[in-house]
C-alpha cells in the first residue's frame, strides 16, 4: 500500500534538542541525577525480555531508550549487543534476536531470507529510528577544523593523499599550519552500516577519486582499523595524524572536517544532516509498512551535510510468539515516540523524527503481531 506523501519524506525541521539526559529510577521517568529521561504518559509495557543486536551507531541512543523504557516498564527487559550492523542483520535473519539495529536497510536478498525467519513468511520491515550525521574526524596537533572536498576525503582514504601539507588540503585551508607528516586513515574492522553509508557518500560525491563499490566492508587493506564507532573514535584520539569517520555521538572533543557541498563548506550538525534526509524518498519497491529510504549522498543543496546515516530497527511483521511480538511492538513504539526521539536527540545530537513521519511509522509498528 502506498503511503501518503507526507509520510514518505522526513522533515528538514528535524533537529536535536538541548537537554542533558540521565538514567536511574523513577515511576514515570527514568532519571540520572535530577534530569528525567522522557517517556509517554500512557506508555505501553509488555512483560518479559527480548534481545537485539546490531548497529554501533545506535549504541548510545539504544542505551538511552533501554534505560528509560525499563525504568517505566518494570517487568520488561531489552538486551542490545552492539556488534555492528552486518552482524545484527545476520543474527536477526538467523532468528537469534528479536529485532536488529542496522545503518543499512535489508537488501532484496536479505529481505527474502528474513521472510523465512518471520512467522508465516511475513515481511521484515525497516523502521527508521535514528538519524545522525557521520563526522569525518582527525587528530592533528594545533588544528581544530579543516575544510575538505569529497575528492580530498576520498583521496586520503584511498592513500593517494598521504601527508597533511598536501597541496589539495592546503588549497582549502590557507590559514592552517599543516605539517609535513603522514596521515593515518582509520577504518572499521567489522562489517558496518556506518561504512556502507560513508562509502555510498564517497561513491556518489567523489567521482573517480573513489574507484570502489559502496559496501559495509572496508574495500582496501586498512592502514589502521578498529571495531565499532567507539573503536574508531578511540583509535583516532589515541593516534598522531589520524583520520577517520564516526557516527556523530562518538565525536566528543575530536576535530572535525567541514565538507564541501556545491560551493560552500558545511559543518556537521543534526540540522544540516536532516536537510539531506528531508529530500530523500522511500525506496522504490518497498513492501507495505517498510520505510527504507533512498538517501541523496551527492546533493549540492546549500546548507546540507551529505554524510548521513539513517539507522533502522528491523523487525518481523509477524512473530510465532505473541509475547515476543508484543515486546518488540511496545519497545519500538517507544523508540519512535516523541519522547523516545527527544531522549536520543538530547543524548547523542541526532535529528529526531518529525511528527508527520512518526505517524506513518506508528502505523507500521502497531501492525507487528503474533498468534491471536
CSV table of C-alpha atoms in Angstrom, one decimal:
chain,number,residue,atom,x,y,z
A,1,UNK,CA,0.0,0.0,0.0
A,2,UNK,CA,1.4,3.4,-1.0
A,3,UNK,CA,1.9,5.7,2.0
A,4,UNK,CA,0.7,9.3,1.7
A,5,UNK,CA,3.4,11.7,0.5
A,6,UNK,CA,3.5,13.4,3.9
A,7,UNK,CA,4.7,10.1,5.4
A,8,UNK,CA,7.2,9.4,2.7
A,9,UNK,CA,9.7,12.2,3.4
A,10,UNK,CA,11.5,13.3,6.5
A,11,UNK,CA,11.2,16.9,7.5
A,12,UNK,CA,14.1,19.3,7.2
A,13,UNK,CA,12.9,20.7,10.6
A,14,UNK,CA,14.3,17.6,12.3
A,15,UNK,CA,16.8,19.0,14.8
A,16,UNK,CA,18.4,18.0,18.0
A,17,UNK,CA,17.2,19.3,21.4
A,18,UNK,CA,19.2,20.8,24.2
A,19,UNK,CA,18.6,18.9,27.5
A,20,UNK,CA,21.1,16.7,29.2
A,21,UNK,CA,19.8,13.2,29.6
A,22,UNK,CA,20.4,10.8,32.5
A,23,UNK,CA,19.5,7.4,33.8
A,24,UNK,CA,18.3,6.0,37.1
A,25,UNK,CA,14.9,5.1,38.8
A,26,UNK,CA,11.5,6.6,38.8
A,27,UNK,CA,7.9,5.8,38.2
A,28,UNK,CA,7.1,7.9,35.2
A,29,UNK,CA,10.6,8.9,34.1
A,30,UNK,CA,14.0,7.3,34.2
A,31,UNK,CA,16.4,9.7,35.8
A,32,UNK,CA,20.1,10.2,36.3
A,33,UNK,CA,20.8,12.9,38.8
A,34,UNK,CA,17.8,15.3,38.6
A,35,UNK,CA,17.1,15.2,34.8
A,36,UNK,CA,14.4,12.9,33.6
A,37,UNK,CA,14.5,10.6,30.6
A,38,UNK,CA,11.2,11.3,28.9
A,39,UNK,CA,8.6,8.6,28.3
A,40,UNK,CA,5.0,8.9,27.1
A,41,UNK,CA,2.4,9.3,29.9
A,42,UNK,CA,0.5,6.3,28.5
A,43,UNK,CA,3.5,4.1,27.6
A,44,UNK,CA,2.5,0.5,26.8
A,45,UNK,CA,4.6,-2.0,28.6
A,46,UNK,CA,4.9,-5.7,27.6
A,47,UNK,CA,6.2,-8.2,30.1
A,48,UNK,CA,9.2,-10.3,29.5
A,49,UNK,CA,12.5,-9.9,27.8
A,50,UNK,CA,13.7,-9.6,24.2
A,51,UNK,CA,17.2,-9.4,22.7
A,52,UNK,CA,18.5,-7.4,19.8
A,53,UNK,CA,21.9,-6.7,18.2
A,54,UNK,CA,23.5,-4.6,15.5
A,55,UNK,CA,24.5,-1.0,14.8
A,56,UNK,CA,27.2,0.5,17.0
A,57,UNK,CA,26.0,3.9,15.6
A,58,UNK,CA,22.8,3.4,17.7
A,59,UNK,CA,24.7,2.2,20.7
A,60,UNK,CA,24.4,5.5,22.7
A,61,UNK,CA,20.8,6.1,21.6
A,62,UNK,CA,19.9,2.5,22.5
A,63,UNK,CA,21.4,2.9,26.0
A,64,UNK,CA,19.1,5.9,26.5
A,65,UNK,CA,16.0,4.1,25.1
A,66,UNK,CA,16.6,1.0,27.1
A,67,UNK,CA,17.2,2.9,30.4
A,68,UNK,CA,14.0,4.9,30.0
A,69,UNK,CA,11.8,2.0,28.9
A,70,UNK,CA,13.0,-0.4,31.5
A,71,UNK,CA,12.5,2.2,34.3
A,72,UNK,CA,9.0,2.9,33.1
A,73,UNK,CA,8.2,-0.7,32.4
A,74,UNK,CA,9.4,-2.7,35.5
A,75,UNK,CA,8.5,-6.1,34.0
A,76,UNK,CA,10.3,-5.6,30.7
A,77,UNK,CA,13.9,-6.2,29.7
A,78,UNK,CA,15.6,-5.3,26.5
A,79,UNK,CA,19.2,-6.6,25.8
A,80,UNK,CA,21.1,-4.9,22.9
A,81,UNK,CA,24.5,-6.1,21.7
A,82,UNK,CA,26.4,-3.5,19.7
A,83,UNK,CA,28.2,-5.9,17.3
A,84,UNK,CA,27.8,-3.9,14.1
A,85,UNK,CA,25.0,-3.6,11.5
A,86,UNK,CA,26.1,-6.6,9.4
A,87,UNK,CA,26.2,-8.9,12.5
A,88,UNK,CA,22.8,-7.6,13.7
A,89,UNK,CA,21.1,-8.3,10.3
A,90,UNK,CA,22.7,-11.8,10.2
A,91,UNK,CA,21.5,-12.6,13.8
A,92,UNK,CA,18.0,-11.3,13.0
A,93,UNK,CA,17.8,-13.4,9.8
A,94,UNK,CA,19.0,-16.5,11.7
A,95,UNK,CA,16.4,-15.9,14.4
A,96,UNK,CA,18.9,-15.4,17.2
A,97,UNK,CA,17.5,-12.0,18.1
A,98,UNK,CA,14.0,-10.4,18.1
A,99,UNK,CA,15.0,-7.4,16.1
A,100,UNK,CA,18.1,-5.8,14.7
A,101,UNK,CA,19.5,-2.3,14.6
A,102,UNK,CA,21.2,-1.5,11.3
A,103,UNK,CA,22.6,1.5,9.5
A,104,UNK,CA,21.6,-0.1,6.2
A,105,UNK,CA,18.2,-1.5,5.4
A,106,UNK,CA,17.8,-5.1,4.4
A,107,UNK,CA,18.6,-5.6,0.7
A,108,UNK,CA,16.4,-7.8,-1.5
A,109,UNK,CA,18.3,-11.0,-0.8
A,110,UNK,CA,18.3,-10.4,3.0
A,111,UNK,CA,14.6,-9.5,2.9
A,112,UNK,CA,13.8,-12.8,1.2
A,113,UNK,CA,15.9,-14.7,3.8
A,114,UNK,CA,14.2,-12.8,6.6
A,115,UNK,CA,10.8,-13.9,5.3
A,116,UNK,CA,11.8,-17.5,6.1
A,117,UNK,CA,12.5,-16.4,9.6
A,118,UNK,CA,9.4,-14.4,10.2
A,119,UNK,CA,6.1,-16.2,11.1
A,120,UNK,CA,4.1,-17.4,8.1
A,121,UNK,CA,6.6,-15.9,5.6
A,122,UNK,CA,5.6,-12.4,6.7
A,123,UNK,CA,7.8,-9.5,5.6
A,124,UNK,CA,10.5,-8.0,7.7
A,125,UNK,CA,10.2,-4.2,7.9
A,126,UNK,CA,12.8,-1.4,8.1
A,127,UNK,CA,11.7,1.3,10.5
A,128,UNK,CA,13.9,4.5,10.6
A,129,UNK,CA,14.7,5.1,14.3
A,130,UNK,CA,17.8,7.2,14.4
A,131,UNK,CA,19.0,9.9,12.0
A,132,UNK,CA,22.5,11.1,12.5
A,133,UNK,CA,25.4,12.6,10.6
A,134,UNK,CA,28.7,10.7,10.1
A,135,UNK,CA,31.5,13.0,11.1
A,136,UNK,CA,35.0,13.0,9.4
A,137,UNK,CA,37.4,13.3,12.3
A,138,UNK,CA,41.1,13.8,12.8
A,139,UNK,CA,43.8,14.3,15.3
A,140,UNK,CA,46.4,16.8,14.3
A,141,UNK,CA,48.3,18.9,16.9
A,142,UNK,CA,47.2,22.6,16.7
A,143,UNK,CA,44.5,22.1,14.1
A,144,UNK,CA,40.8,22.1,15.3
A,145,UNK,CA,38.9,22.1,12.0
A,146,UNK,CA,39.6,21.7,8.3
A,147,UNK,CA,37.8,22.2,5.0
A,148,UNK,CA,37.8,19.3,2.6
A,149,UNK,CA,36.1,18.4,-0.7
A,150,UNK,CA,34.7,14.9,-1.2
A,151,UNK,CA,37.6,14.3,-3.6
A,152,UNK,CA,40.2,15.1,-0.9
A,153,UNK,CA,38.4,12.9,1.7
A,154,UNK,CA,38.3,10.1,-0.8
A,155,UNK,CA,42.0,10.6,-1.8
A,156,UNK,CA,43.1,10.3,1.8
A,157,UNK,CA,41.2,7.1,2.4
A,158,UNK,CA,42.4,5.7,-1.0
A,159,UNK,CA,46.0,6.5,0.0
A,160,UNK,CA,46.5,9.0,-2.8
A,161,UNK,CA,46.9,11.9,-0.4
A,162,UNK,CA,49.3,10.8,2.3
A,163,UNK,CA,50.7,13.9,4.0
A,164,UNK,CA,48.9,16.7,5.9
A,165,UNK,CA,50.5,19.5,3.8
A,166,UNK,CA,49.4,18.0,0.5
A,167,UNK,CA,48.5,20.9,-1.9
A,168,UNK,CA,44.9,19.6,-2.2
A,169,UNK,CA,44.4,20.0,1.6
A,170,UNK,CA,46.4,23.3,1.8
A,171,UNK,CA,44.4,24.9,-1.0
A,172,UNK,CA,41.2,24.9,1.0
A,173,UNK,CA,42.9,25.7,4.3
A,174,UNK,CA,45.2,28.6,3.6
A,175,UNK,CA,45.3,29.7,7.3
A,176,UNK,CA,46.0,26.3,8.8
A,177,UNK,CA,49.5,25.3,9.9
A,178,UNK,CA,49.8,21.9,8.1
A,179,UNK,CA,52.8,19.8,8.9
A,180,UNK,CA,54.8,17.6,6.6
A,181,UNK,CA,53.7,14.4,8.4
A,182,UNK,CA,51.9,11.3,7.5
A,183,UNK,CA,48.1,10.9,7.5
A,184,UNK,CA,47.0,7.6,9.1
A,185,UNK,CA,43.5,6.7,7.9
A,186,UNK,CA,41.4,4.7,10.3
A,187,UNK,CA,38.6,2.5,9.0
A,188,UNK,CA,36.3,-0.1,10.5
A,189,UNK,CA,37.4,-3.7,11.0
A,190,UNK,CA,33.9,-5.1,11.2
A,191,UNK,CA,31.1,-5.1,8.6
A,192,UNK,CA,29.4,-1.8,9.3
A,193,UNK,CA,26.4,0.2,8.2
A,194,UNK,CA,28.4,3.3,9.0
A,195,UNK,CA,31.0,2.2,6.5
A,196,UNK,CA,28.3,1.4,4.0
A,197,UNK,CA,26.8,4.9,4.3
A,198,UNK,CA,30.2,6.5,4.2
A,199,UNK,CA,31.3,4.7,1.1
A,200,UNK,CA,27.9,5.4,-0.5
A,201,UNK,CA,28.7,9.1,0.0
A,202,UNK,CA,32.3,8.7,-1.4
A,203,UNK,CA,30.9,6.9,-4.5
A,204,UNK,CA,28.2,9.5,-5.1
A,205,UNK,CA,30.2,12.6,-4.4
A,206,UNK,CA,33.9,12.0,-5.1
A,207,UNK,CA,33.7,10.7,-8.6
A,208,UNK,CA,36.9,9.0,-9.9
A,209,UNK,CA,38.7,9.8,-6.7
A,210,UNK,CA,36.8,6.8,-5.1
A,211,UNK,CA,37.0,3.9,-7.5
A,212,UNK,CA,35.4,1.3,-5.2
A,213,UNK,CA,31.8,-0.1,-4.9
A,214,UNK,CA,29.9,1.0,-1.7
A,215,UNK,CA,29.6,-1.6,0.9
A,216,UNK,CA,29.7,-2.5,4.6
A,217,UNK,CA,33.2,-4.0,4.5
A,218,UNK,CA,36.1,-1.5,4.0
A,219,UNK,CA,37.3,-2.1,0.4
A,220,UNK,CA,41.0,-1.6,1.0
A,221,UNK,CA,43.7,-3.2,3.2
A,222,UNK,CA,43.5,-1.0,6.2
A,223,UNK,CA,46.2,1.3,7.4
A,224,UNK,CA,44.6,1.1,10.8
A,225,UNK,CA,41.3,-0.5,11.7
A,226,UNK,CA,39.1,-0.7,14.8
A,227,UNK,CA,35.8,-2.4,15.9
A,228,UNK,CA,32.7,-0.3,16.0
A,229,UNK,CA,32.3,3.5,16.1
A,230,UNK,CA,33.7,3.7,19.6
A,231,UNK,CA,36.8,1.7,18.5
A,232,UNK,CA,37.5,4.1,15.5
A,233,UNK,CA,36.9,7.1,17.8
A,234,UNK,CA,39.4,5.7,20.3
A,235,UNK,CA,42.0,5.0,17.6
A,236,UNK,CA,41.7,8.5,16.2
A,237,UNK,CA,42.0,10.1,19.6
A,238,UNK,CA,45.0,7.9,20.6
A,239,UNK,CA,46.9,8.4,17.3
A,240,UNK,CA,49.0,11.2,15.8
A,241,UNK,CA,47.9,12.4,12.4
A,242,UNK,CA,45.0,10.0,12.4
A,243,UNK,CA,41.9,10.5,10.2
A,244,UNK,CA,38.6,8.6,10.5
A,245,UNK,CA,34.8,8.6,10.3
A,246,UNK,CA,32.4,8.1,13.1
A,247,UNK,CA,28.7,8.4,13.9
A,248,UNK,CA,28.4,11.9,15.4
A,249,UNK,CA,27.6,11.0,19.0
A,250,UNK,CA,31.1,9.5,19.2
A,251,UNK,CA,32.9,12.8,18.2
A,252,UNK,CA,33.3,14.2,21.7
A,253,UNK,CA,36.2,16.7,21.6
A,254,UNK,CA,37.7,15.5,18.4
A,255,UNK,CA,38.4,17.8,15.5
A,256,UNK,CA,36.0,17.6,12.5
A,257,UNK,CA,36.0,18.3,8.8
A,258,UNK,CA,33.7,20.8,7.2
A,259,UNK,CA,32.6,19.1,3.9
A,260,UNK,CA,32.4,20.9,0.6
A,261,UNK,CA,28.9,20.9,-0.8
A,262,UNK,CA,28.5,22.8,-4.0
A,263,UNK,CA,30.5,26.0,-3.5
A,264,UNK,CA,30.4,26.1,0.3
A,265,UNK,CA,31.9,24.1,3.2
A,266,UNK,CA,29.2,22.7,5.6
A,267,UNK,CA,29.7,21.9,9.3
A,268,UNK,CA,28.4,18.6,10.6
A,269,UNK,CA,25.2,19.1,12.6
A,270,UNK,CA,21.8,17.4,13.1
A,271,UNK,CA,20.2,20.3,11.2
A,272,UNK,CA,22.4,20.0,8.1
A,273,UNK,CA,22.1,16.3,8.1
A,274,UNK,CA,18.3,16.5,8.5
A,275,UNK,CA,18.2,18.7,5.4
A,276,UNK,CA,19.5,15.8,3.3
A,277,UNK,CA,17.1,13.3,4.7
A,278,UNK,CA,14.2,15.7,4.1
A,279,UNK,CA,14.6,15.3,0.4
A,280,UNK,CA,15.1,11.5,0.4
A,281,UNK,CA,12.1,9.5,-0.7
A,282,UNK,CA,11.3,6.0,0.4
A,283,UNK,CA,13.0,3.2,-1.6
A,284,UNK,CA,11.1,2.1,-4.7
A,285,UNK,CA,9.5,-1.3,-4.3
A,286,UNK,CA,9.2,-1.2,-0.5
A,287,UNK,CA,6.6,-3.6,0.8
A,288,UNK,CA,3.7,-2.4,2.9
A,289,UNK,CA,4.9,-1.0,6.3
A,290,UNK,CA,8.5,-0.9,5.0
A,291,UNK,CA,10.2,2.5,5.3
A,292,UNK,CA,13.7,2.1,3.8
A,293,UNK,CA,14.9,5.4,2.3
A,294,UNK,CA,17.0,6.4,-0.8
A,295,UNK,CA,19.4,9.0,0.5
A,296,UNK,CA,20.9,11.6,-1.8
A,297,UNK,CA,24.5,11.5,-0.8
A,298,UNK,CA,25.6,13.5,-3.9
A,299,UNK,CA,23.4,16.6,-3.1
A,300,UNK,CA,24.8,20.1,-3.8
A,301,UNK,CA,21.9,21.9,-2.0
A,302,UNK,CA,23.2,24.7,0.2
A,303,UNK,CA,23.3,24.1,3.9
A,304,UNK,CA,23.1,20.3,3.6
A,305,UNK,CA,25.6,17.9,5.2
A,306,UNK,CA,25.6,14.8,2.9
A,307,UNK,CA,27.4,12.2,5.0
A,308,UNK,CA,24.5,10.9,6.9
A,309,UNK,CA,23.0,7.6,8.0
A,310,UNK,CA,19.5,6.6,8.8
A,311,UNK,CA,19.7,3.7,11.3
A,312,UNK,CA,16.8,1.3,11.2
A,313,UNK,CA,15.1,-1.0,13.6
A,314,UNK,CA,14.5,-4.2,11.6
A,315,UNK,CA,11.6,-6.4,12.8
A,316,UNK,CA,9.1,-9.0,11.6
A,317,UNK,CA,5.6,-8.0,10.9
A,318,UNK,CA,4.5,-11.4,12.4
A,319,UNK,CA,6.2,-13.5,15.1
A,320,UNK,CA,5.5,-17.0,16.2
A,321,UNK,CA,5.3,-15.9,19.8
A,322,UNK,CA,2.7,-13.4,20.9
A,323,UNK,CA,4.7,-12.2,23.8
A,324,UNK,CA,7.8,-11.6,21.6
A,325,UNK,CA,5.6,-9.7,19.2
A,326,UNK,CA,4.1,-7.5,21.9
A,327,UNK,CA,7.6,-6.8,23.4
A,328,UNK,CA,9.0,-5.7,20.1
A,329,UNK,CA,6.0,-3.7,19.2
A,330,UNK,CA,5.9,-1.8,22.5
A,331,UNK,CA,9.6,-1.1,22.7
A,332,UNK,CA,9.8,0.1,19.1
A,333,UNK,CA,6.7,2.2,19.8
A,334,UNK,CA,8.7,4.0,22.5
A,335,UNK,CA,11.8,4.4,20.2
A,336,UNK,CA,9.8,6.2,17.6
A,337,UNK,CA,7.7,8.2,20.0
A,338,UNK,CA,8.1,11.9,20.5
A,339,UNK,CA,9.7,11.3,23.9
A,340,UNK,CA,12.0,8.5,22.6
A,341,UNK,CA,13.2,10.6,19.8
A,342,UNK,CA,13.6,13.6,22.1
A,343,UNK,CA,15.7,11.5,24.5
A,344,UNK,CA,18.0,10.2,21.8
A,345,UNK,CA,18.5,13.6,20.3
A,346,UNK,CA,19.4,15.2,23.6
A,347,UNK,CA,21.8,12.5,24.5
A,348,UNK,CA,23.5,12.0,21.1
A,349,UNK,CA,22.9,15.0,18.9
A,350,UNK,CA,20.7,13.0,16.5
A,351,UNK,CA,17.9,14.6,14.4
A,352,UNK,CA,14.5,13.5,15.8
A,353,UNK,CA,11.9,12.1,13.5
A,354,UNK,CA,9.2,14.8,12.9
A,355,UNK,CA,5.6,14.1,13.9
A,356,UNK,CA,4.3,13.7,10.3
A,357,UNK,CA,6.9,10.9,9.8
A,358,UNK,CA,6.3,9.3,13.1
A,359,UNK,CA,2.6,8.9,12.4
A,360,UNK,CA,3.3,6.7,9.4
A,361,UNK,CA,5.9,4.7,11.3
A,362,UNK,CA,3.5,4.2,14.2
A,363,UNK,CA,1.0,2.5,11.9
A,364,UNK,CA,3.7,0.1,10.8
A,365,UNK,CA,5.0,-0.6,14.3
A,366,UNK,CA,1.4,-1.2,15.5
A,367,UNK,CA,0.9,-3.7,12.8
A,368,UNK,CA,3.5,-6.0,14.4
A,369,UNK,CA,1.6,-9.0,15.7
A,370,UNK,CA,1.8,-12.7,16.9
A,371,UNK,CA,-0.7,-15.5,17.2
A,372,UNK,CA,-4.1,-14.4,18.3
